[in-house]
């Protein structure tokens, strides 16, 4: 008899996903669901099979197949075929042998797919273990059923079987609720679509779950769990009773509470203002009679979006989630494939709360039946399944073992327990105050990895460090520029003479003695005078402010106005070929060739500065188009150079390349590392700096032993095996792995990181082959680093947060800008008594996004603002935009475009 069609309906969203997956990957068993049932009694196999035939007549989904010639549809037939196999393993002598045979049947069956164009899409294996113990293996394609359907189906099966055994008549009433549901979904599609458009309008994309994993994963292409694993915790006893009481008292379901703790973990680990989890909904909240007892794939997986921008209390956030879930259930038949924008997924983790519990090994509603095992695979690398049974809440984490270790999975479950405890006991606290670190983890990231204290001469200024080398190696070459050089003694004498000349010139022009923290500007071409000028200012008791002669006139004027510099050290030919100029009444010319100041005494001056006085003010890029002056003290520079001595093994035999412009603080790193320990400082001319071939030749010819070179330049610079470079430092921006591999051979390659606000350098990393090129290492001596979230809470290892810096290198802040200083320099909430004694009471908010690696090093991720790097130097897009506006309005669009790209890189 021909099997006629009784109805055709569009496939649901979840069915579409399952079917298309099966079509594209027919050998994958991801959506073959297996259930093993033990029947503890004699079984009349013929009547048992007949009972299944009645179930097929009752439930349309058991007579359903699929067709995708035009669009994917469910095809419901009037009849369905029951596929089954009988096995008798009762002759096997031991239970172990029988169990192994059952397992082999199960595995063999799992490897067989389904012909999706023919009903029925399930099959049975009836396995006789003994006269009073049968095992039934049911395998079906996930497209025809869900967990809610199982109890209803087995209850009907049991009823039919018992009726057949006792000879009662059977009246099969078709499950019309399933068919009515398909009609309802079809007629209400537009209403649901509008709801989801509103929910997802502000969502930019899925949470990056890599921080939760042990091994990185390409989330754009991940589709199959290759090595399924699972771990679980049980909430029971007094904790479970407290949870139930809290749920009832506060009017939130246990489902909502478990959703909250998983979303919170995901939000913290993804460093996102929102969390999106694929939430399994029953799909049975529709106004259709009998839907609760219907059999079919009603469930759907839809995005539950939780916003964490507002710092709500835990309780407020719980109620918000409950409202979200209510809305989601009312609009549960949306098509997920249409909700997702582009090819990317909306979420990378799943959550399911099962309130149809039939735990393994316990008796169900169906008499004489127990569940032996159930196998269902998912295609997401992380899933949470929670269910209540017998006063126990089980939270199970399912994962892909290729990307998450069992140890780390267990640690996540412990964190979920910790969050749950805080929810129950402190519901009125802000959700941002939830701690995900236990005491030992907190101690590790706050104290152990910040245990950087070492002695350094806190009582010395940076120029006194230089003077000590004059005594030690007076005849060593201190400076080299082109064909000119100065010994340590000669450099000291010239700078002493200039210092006296500066003090007398200042007195003459202002009528006052030069006091500490007086700012003296330097506007010099690359030359020996450049270094003489720095030392002269410091020895005179002032602080130097470098100005690039190539700056536009308005920037030069702004810096001179902001610093109120009464003196500007310069050379007579600096502006010969430039359109800019300096105010002549402030200029002090320091050309060596003319010897303007060499009539002064060459001996050391009295000490006019203390370690806590300013050494320099360097202007960095500003958001409003105006640069901001960072004020750095002597003691901070002394701490820096002592770190360099230990890290680079500096001594009197080193030749240090001076590459950076004075207006960038890398020059401080180069100049004082050399002059504080008797090394030679070789100043590259402008021509050499601008030509990579000339620079390469210069390094080789002068046998440079230590150099700091911007990564962008290093990438195009010619590599020579003859280089005598013992130590190469890269800093300022991410260096490509290929460049780091090439330049690390035969030398120490240091990846250094640090903002100007923390005296050049904050962390360093000794790069080894195959290391992360984004690894910026651990804090240098006497430095504190903290990785915090947007609410200034400590984040766990592996979680992205903003880097905050404190310690001996911290600058005073911004010159004449107390508001910005207050905004960027905050009180250190982690300072110990010892820290406070040393003055480590403040932190600088860097705006840099980083995360702790498990070995105590930091990985650089990107920026959380509008700064970009140009050849290693931080530039505010606002400043570029300000400059472009002076050219023409349309040019500023370039900055808006770059700002968007910059933010996308950091998300």
PDB file of C-alpha atoms in Angstrom, residues 447-622:
ATOM      1  CA  UNK A 447      51.869  40.026  45.330  1.00  0.00           C
ATOM      2  CA  UNK A 448      54.015  37.161  44.037  1.00  0.00           C
ATOM      3  CA  UNK A 449      54.274  38.388  40.444  1.00  0.00           C
ATOM      4  CA  UNK A 450      54.864  41.913  41.739  1.00  0.00           C
ATOM      5  CA  UNK A 451      57.681  40.861  44.035  1.00  0.00           C
ATOM      6  CA  UNK A 452      60.188  43.025  42.199  1.00  0.00           C
ATOM      7  CA  UNK A 453      61.848  45.039  44.950  1.00  0.00           C
ATOM      8  CA  UNK A 454      65.611  45.423  44.640  1.00  0.00           C
ATOM      9  CA  UNK A 455      68.006  47.976  46.042  1.00  0.00           C
ATOM     10  CA  UNK A 456      69.131  50.893  43.919  1.00  0.00           C
ATOM     11  CA  UNK A 457      70.724  54.222  44.883  1.00  0.00           C
ATOM     12  CA  UNK A 458      67.617  56.185  45.773  1.00  0.00           C
ATOM     13  CA  UNK A 459      69.847  58.979  47.045  1.00  0.00           C
ATOM     14  CA  UNK A 460      71.416  59.707  43.667  1.00  0.00           C
ATOM     15  CA  UNK A 461      70.379  61.838  40.711  1.00  0.00           C
ATOM     16  CA  UNK A 462      70.915  60.570  37.203  1.00  0.00           C
ATOM     17  CA  UNK A 463      73.726  63.040  36.456  1.00  0.00           C
ATOM     18  CA  UNK A 464      75.528  61.831  39.589  1.00  0.00           C
ATOM     19  CA  UNK A 465      75.469  58.360  38.069  1.00  0.00           C
ATOM     20  CA  UNK A 466      77.318  59.827  35.103  1.00  0.00           C
ATOM     21  CA  UNK A 467      79.780  61.675  37.327  1.00  0.00           C
ATOM     22  CA  UNK A 468      80.691  58.443  39.103  1.00  0.00           C
ATOM     23  CA  UNK A 469      81.755  56.999  35.736  1.00  0.00           C
ATOM     24  CA  UNK A 470      83.855  60.082  35.058  1.00  0.00           C
ATOM     25  CA  UNK A 471      85.825  59.138  38.139  1.00  0.00           C
ATOM     26  CA  UNK A 472      86.006  55.467  37.149  1.00  0.00           C
ATOM     27  CA  UNK A 473      86.825  55.712  33.427  1.00  0.00           C
ATOM     28  CA  UNK A 474      87.695  59.345  32.639  1.00  0.00           C
ATOM     29  CA  UNK A 475      89.483  58.487  29.394  1.00  0.00           C
ATOM     30  CA  UNK A 476      86.880  56.091  28.005  1.00  0.00           C
ATOM     31  CA  UNK A 477      85.017  57.325  24.966  1.00  0.00           C
ATOM     32  CA  UNK A 478      81.655  58.603  26.153  1.00  0.00           C
ATOM     33  CA  UNK A 479      80.197  60.097  22.961  1.00  0.00           C
ATOM     34  CA  UNK A 480      80.666  59.535  19.249  1.00  0.00           C
ATOM     35  CA  UNK A 481      78.949  61.533  16.531  1.00  0.00           C
ATOM     36  CA  UNK A 482      80.155  61.165  12.962  1.00  0.00           C
ATOM     37  CA  UNK A 483      83.907  61.872  13.121  1.00  0.00           C
ATOM     38  CA  UNK A 484      83.800  63.612  16.501  1.00  0.00           C
ATOM     39  CA  UNK A 485      84.047  62.096  19.958  1.00  0.00           C
ATOM     40  CA  UNK A 486      84.357  63.055  23.608  1.00  0.00           C
ATOM     41  CA  UNK A 487      85.805  61.134  26.535  1.00  0.00           C
ATOM     42  CA  UNK A 488      83.936  60.906  29.812  1.00  0.00           C
ATOM     43  CA  UNK A 489      86.154  63.616  31.276  1.00  0.00           C
ATOM     44  CA  UNK A 490      85.697  65.904  28.269  1.00  0.00           C
ATOM     45  CA  UNK A 491      81.933  65.400  28.281  1.00  0.00           C
ATOM     46  CA  UNK A 492      81.825  66.140  31.994  1.00  0.00           C
ATOM     47  CA  UNK A 493      83.822  69.329  31.637  1.00  0.00           C
ATOM     48  CA  UNK A 494      81.752  70.616  28.710  1.00  0.00           C
ATOM     49  CA  UNK A 495      78.492  69.883  30.550  1.00  0.00           C
ATOM     50  CA  UNK A 496      79.818  71.525  33.764  1.00  0.00           C
ATOM     51  CA  UNK A 497      80.753  74.618  31.810  1.00  0.00           C
ATOM     52  CA  UNK A 498      77.341  74.698  30.174  1.00  0.00           C
ATOM     53  CA  UNK A 499      75.584  74.171  33.521  1.00  0.00           C
ATOM     54  CA  UNK A 500      77.256  77.234  34.955  1.00  0.00           C
ATOM     55  CA  UNK A 501      76.443  79.190  31.797  1.00  0.00           C
ATOM     56  CA  UNK A 502      72.778  78.111  32.092  1.00  0.00           C
ATOM     57  CA  UNK A 503      72.562  79.235  35.716  1.00  0.00           C
ATOM     58  CA  UNK A 504      74.117  82.630  34.980  1.00  0.00           C
ATOM     59  CA  UNK A 505      71.958  83.103  31.841  1.00  0.00           C
ATOM     60  CA  UNK A 506      68.837  82.222  33.800  1.00  0.00           C
ATOM     61  CA  UNK A 507      69.751  84.670  36.565  1.00  0.00           C
ATOM     62  CA  UNK A 508      70.501  87.367  34.002  1.00  0.00           C
ATOM     63  CA  UNK A 509      67.216  86.927  32.133  1.00  0.00           C
ATOM     64  CA  UNK A 510      64.823  86.329  35.031  1.00  0.00           C
ATOM     65  CA  UNK A 511      66.528  87.963  37.983  1.00  0.00           C
ATOM     66  CA  UNK A 512      66.128  84.725  39.974  1.00  0.00           C
ATOM     67  CA  UNK A 513      68.320  81.805  40.865  1.00  0.00           C
ATOM     68  CA  UNK A 514      67.532  78.620  38.981  1.00  0.00           C
ATOM     69  CA  UNK A 515      65.624  76.305  41.322  1.00  0.00           C
ATOM     70  CA  UNK A 516      64.834  72.578  41.060  1.00  0.00           C
ATOM     71  CA  UNK A 517      61.990  71.706  38.677  1.00  0.00           C
ATOM     72  CA  UNK A 518      62.808  74.722  36.500  1.00  0.00           C
ATOM     73  CA  UNK A 519      62.150  73.663  32.913  1.00  0.00           C
ATOM     74  CA  UNK A 520      64.796  74.355  30.268  1.00  0.00           C
ATOM     75  CA  UNK A 521      63.942  73.569  26.650  1.00  0.00           C
ATOM     76  CA  UNK A 522      66.311  71.867  24.196  1.00  0.00           C
ATOM     77  CA  UNK A 523      65.825  72.382  20.470  1.00  0.00           C
ATOM     78  CA  UNK A 524      68.843  70.752  18.850  1.00  0.00           C
ATOM     79  CA  UNK A 525      69.861  68.812  15.812  1.00  0.00           C
ATOM     80  CA  UNK A 526      71.517  65.446  16.358  1.00  0.00           C
ATOM     81  CA  UNK A 527      74.995  66.215  17.613  1.00  0.00           C
ATOM     82  CA  UNK A 528      77.379  66.000  20.569  1.00  0.00           C
ATOM     83  CA  UNK A 529      75.738  69.191  21.836  1.00  0.00           C
ATOM     84  CA  UNK A 530      72.492  67.265  22.239  1.00  0.00           C
ATOM     85  CA  UNK A 531      73.945  65.213  25.114  1.00  0.00           C
ATOM     86  CA  UNK A 532      75.996  68.097  26.513  1.00  0.00           C
ATOM     87  CA  UNK A 533      72.781  70.108  26.658  1.00  0.00           C
ATOM     88  CA  UNK A 534      70.922  67.407  28.623  1.00  0.00           C
ATOM     89  CA  UNK A 535      73.709  66.998  31.168  1.00  0.00           C
ATOM     90  CA  UNK A 536      74.194  70.763  31.401  1.00  0.00           C
ATOM     91  CA  UNK A 537      70.537  71.322  32.284  1.00  0.00           C
ATOM     92  CA  UNK A 538      70.538  68.511  34.874  1.00  0.00           C
ATOM     93  CA  UNK A 539      73.759  69.665  36.519  1.00  0.00           C
ATOM     94  CA  UNK A 540      72.392  73.229  36.625  1.00  0.00           C
ATOM     95  CA  UNK A 541      69.521  71.909  38.729  1.00  0.00           C
ATOM     96  CA  UNK A 542      66.837  72.115  36.032  1.00  0.00           C
ATOM     97  CA  UNK A 543      64.800  69.607  34.058  1.00  0.00           C
ATOM     98  CA  UNK A 544      65.131  69.365  30.304  1.00  0.00           C
ATOM     99  CA  UNK A 545      62.253  69.569  27.805  1.00  0.00           C
ATOM    100  CA  UNK A 546      63.149  68.310  24.320  1.00  0.00           C
ATOM    101  CA  UNK A 547      61.618  70.019  21.282  1.00  0.00           C
ATOM    102  CA  UNK A 548      62.117  68.619  17.798  1.00  0.00           C
ATOM    103  CA  UNK A 549      63.288  71.342  15.393  1.00  0.00           C
ATOM    104  CA  UNK A 550      61.043  69.722  12.779  1.00  0.00           C
ATOM    105  CA  UNK A 551      57.915  70.376  14.843  1.00  0.00           C
ATOM    106  CA  UNK A 552      55.405  72.793  13.324  1.00  0.00           C
ATOM    107  CA  UNK A 553      55.581  76.302  14.734  1.00  0.00           C
ATOM    108  CA  UNK A 554      52.338  76.034  16.735  1.00  0.00           C
ATOM    109  CA  UNK A 555      53.592  72.941  18.560  1.00  0.00           C
ATOM    110  CA  UNK A 556      56.919  74.632  19.395  1.00  0.00           C
ATOM    111  CA  UNK A 557      55.057  77.695  20.646  1.00  0.00           C
ATOM    112  CA  UNK A 558      52.635  75.593  22.692  1.00  0.00           C
ATOM    113  CA  UNK A 559      55.398  73.699  24.498  1.00  0.00           C
ATOM    114  CA  UNK A 560      57.319  76.871  25.268  1.00  0.00           C
ATOM    115  CA  UNK A 561      54.168  78.519  26.577  1.00  0.00           C
ATOM    116  CA  UNK A 562      53.091  75.477  28.610  1.00  0.00           C
ATOM    117  CA  UNK A 563      56.522  75.030  30.230  1.00  0.00           C
ATOM    118  CA  UNK A 564      57.150  78.767  30.657  1.00  0.00           C
ATOM    119  CA  UNK A 565      60.712  77.930  29.720  1.00  0.00           C
ATOM    120  CA  UNK A 566      62.875  81.023  30.120  1.00  0.00           C
ATOM    121  CA  UNK A 567      65.748  79.401  28.236  1.00  0.00           C
ATOM    122  CA  UNK A 568      65.941  77.316  25.060  1.00  0.00           C
ATOM    123  CA  UNK A 569      69.247  75.627  24.291  1.00  0.00           C
ATOM    124  CA  UNK A 570      69.858  75.472  20.558  1.00  0.00           C
ATOM    125  CA  UNK A 571      72.440  75.761  17.773  1.00  0.00           C
ATOM    126  CA  UNK A 572      72.900  78.618  15.354  1.00  0.00           C
ATOM    127  CA  UNK A 573      72.196  76.603  12.216  1.00  0.00           C
ATOM    128  CA  UNK A 574      69.179  74.679  13.425  1.00  0.00           C
ATOM    129  CA  UNK A 575      66.558  76.787  11.640  1.00  0.00           C
ATOM    130  CA  UNK A 576      68.631  77.717   8.603  1.00  0.00           C
ATOM    131  CA  UNK A 577      66.602  75.490   6.255  1.00  0.00           C
ATOM    132  CA  UNK A 578      63.394  75.399   8.264  1.00  0.00           C
ATOM    133  CA  UNK A 579      60.416  77.743   8.187  1.00  0.00           C
ATOM    134  CA  UNK A 580      60.046  77.681  11.976  1.00  0.00           C
ATOM    135  CA  UNK A 581      61.909  79.673  14.612  1.00  0.00           C
ATOM    136  CA  UNK A 582      62.495  80.193  18.333  1.00  0.00           C
ATOM    137  CA  UNK A 583      61.988  83.386  20.368  1.00  0.00           C
ATOM    138  CA  UNK A 584      65.439  84.952  20.204  1.00  0.00           C
ATOM    139  CA  UNK A 585      65.218  86.412  23.708  1.00  0.00           C
ATOM    140  CA  UNK A 586      65.090  82.903  25.193  1.00  0.00           C
ATOM    141  CA  UNK A 587      67.734  81.151  23.097  1.00  0.00           C
ATOM    142  CA  UNK A 588      71.084  80.068  24.509  1.00  0.00           C
ATOM    143  CA  UNK A 589      73.400  78.807  21.766  1.00  0.00           C
ATOM    144  CA  UNK A 590      75.604  75.914  22.806  1.00  0.00           C
ATOM    145  CA  UNK A 591      77.585  75.137  19.630  1.00  0.00           C
ATOM    146  CA  UNK A 592      80.873  73.506  20.603  1.00  0.00           C
ATOM    147  CA  UNK A 593      82.692  74.978  17.635  1.00  0.00           C
ATOM    148  CA  UNK A 594      82.139  78.530  18.895  1.00  0.00           C
ATOM    149  CA  UNK A 595      82.758  77.791  22.556  1.00  0.00           C
ATOM    150  CA  UNK A 596      80.239  80.337  23.883  1.00  0.00           C
ATOM    151  CA  UNK A 597      80.278  78.914  27.384  1.00  0.00           C
ATOM    152  CA  UNK A 598      83.712  77.334  27.671  1.00  0.00           C
ATOM    153  CA  UNK A 599      85.095  80.236  29.677  1.00  0.00           C
ATOM    154  CA  UNK A 600      83.164  78.790  32.653  1.00  0.00           C
ATOM    155  CA  UNK A 601      84.794  76.520  35.248  1.00  0.00           C
ATOM    156  CA  UNK A 602      84.914  72.849  34.108  1.00  0.00           C
ATOM    157  CA  UNK A 603      84.748  71.326  37.616  1.00  0.00           C
ATOM    158  CA  UNK A 604      81.648  69.642  39.046  1.00  0.00           C
ATOM    159  CA  UNK A 605      78.965  71.935  40.407  1.00  0.00           C
ATOM    160  CA  UNK A 606      77.396  71.764  43.837  1.00  0.00           C
ATOM    161  CA  UNK A 607      74.379  69.493  44.023  1.00  0.00           C
ATOM    162  CA  UNK A 608      71.396  71.575  42.975  1.00  0.00           C
ATOM    163  CA  UNK A 609      68.904  68.715  42.513  1.00  0.00           C
ATOM    164  CA  UNK A 610      67.544  65.965  44.693  1.00  0.00           C
ATOM    165  CA  UNK A 611      66.432  62.512  43.488  1.00  0.00           C
ATOM    166  CA  UNK A 612      62.811  63.575  43.892  1.00  0.00           C
ATOM    167  CA  UNK A 613      63.220  66.601  41.607  1.00  0.00           C
ATOM    168  CA  UNK A 614      62.288  66.564  37.943  1.00  0.00           C
ATOM    169  CA  UNK A 615      64.815  65.264  35.439  1.00  0.00           C
ATOM    170  CA  UNK A 616      62.789  65.895  32.276  1.00  0.00           C
ATOM    171  CA  UNK A 617      59.378  66.634  30.813  1.00  0.00           C
ATOM    172  CA  UNK A 618      58.595  64.853  27.551  1.00  0.00           C
ATOM    173  CA  UNK A 619      55.498  65.759  25.596  1.00  0.00           C
ATOM    174  CA  UNK A 620      53.353  62.933  24.306  1.00  0.00           C
ATOM    175  CA  UNK A 621      50.401  62.908  21.979  1.00  0.00           C
ATOM    176  CA  UNK A 622      47.160  64.453  23.254  1.00  0.00           C
TER     177      UNK A 622
END
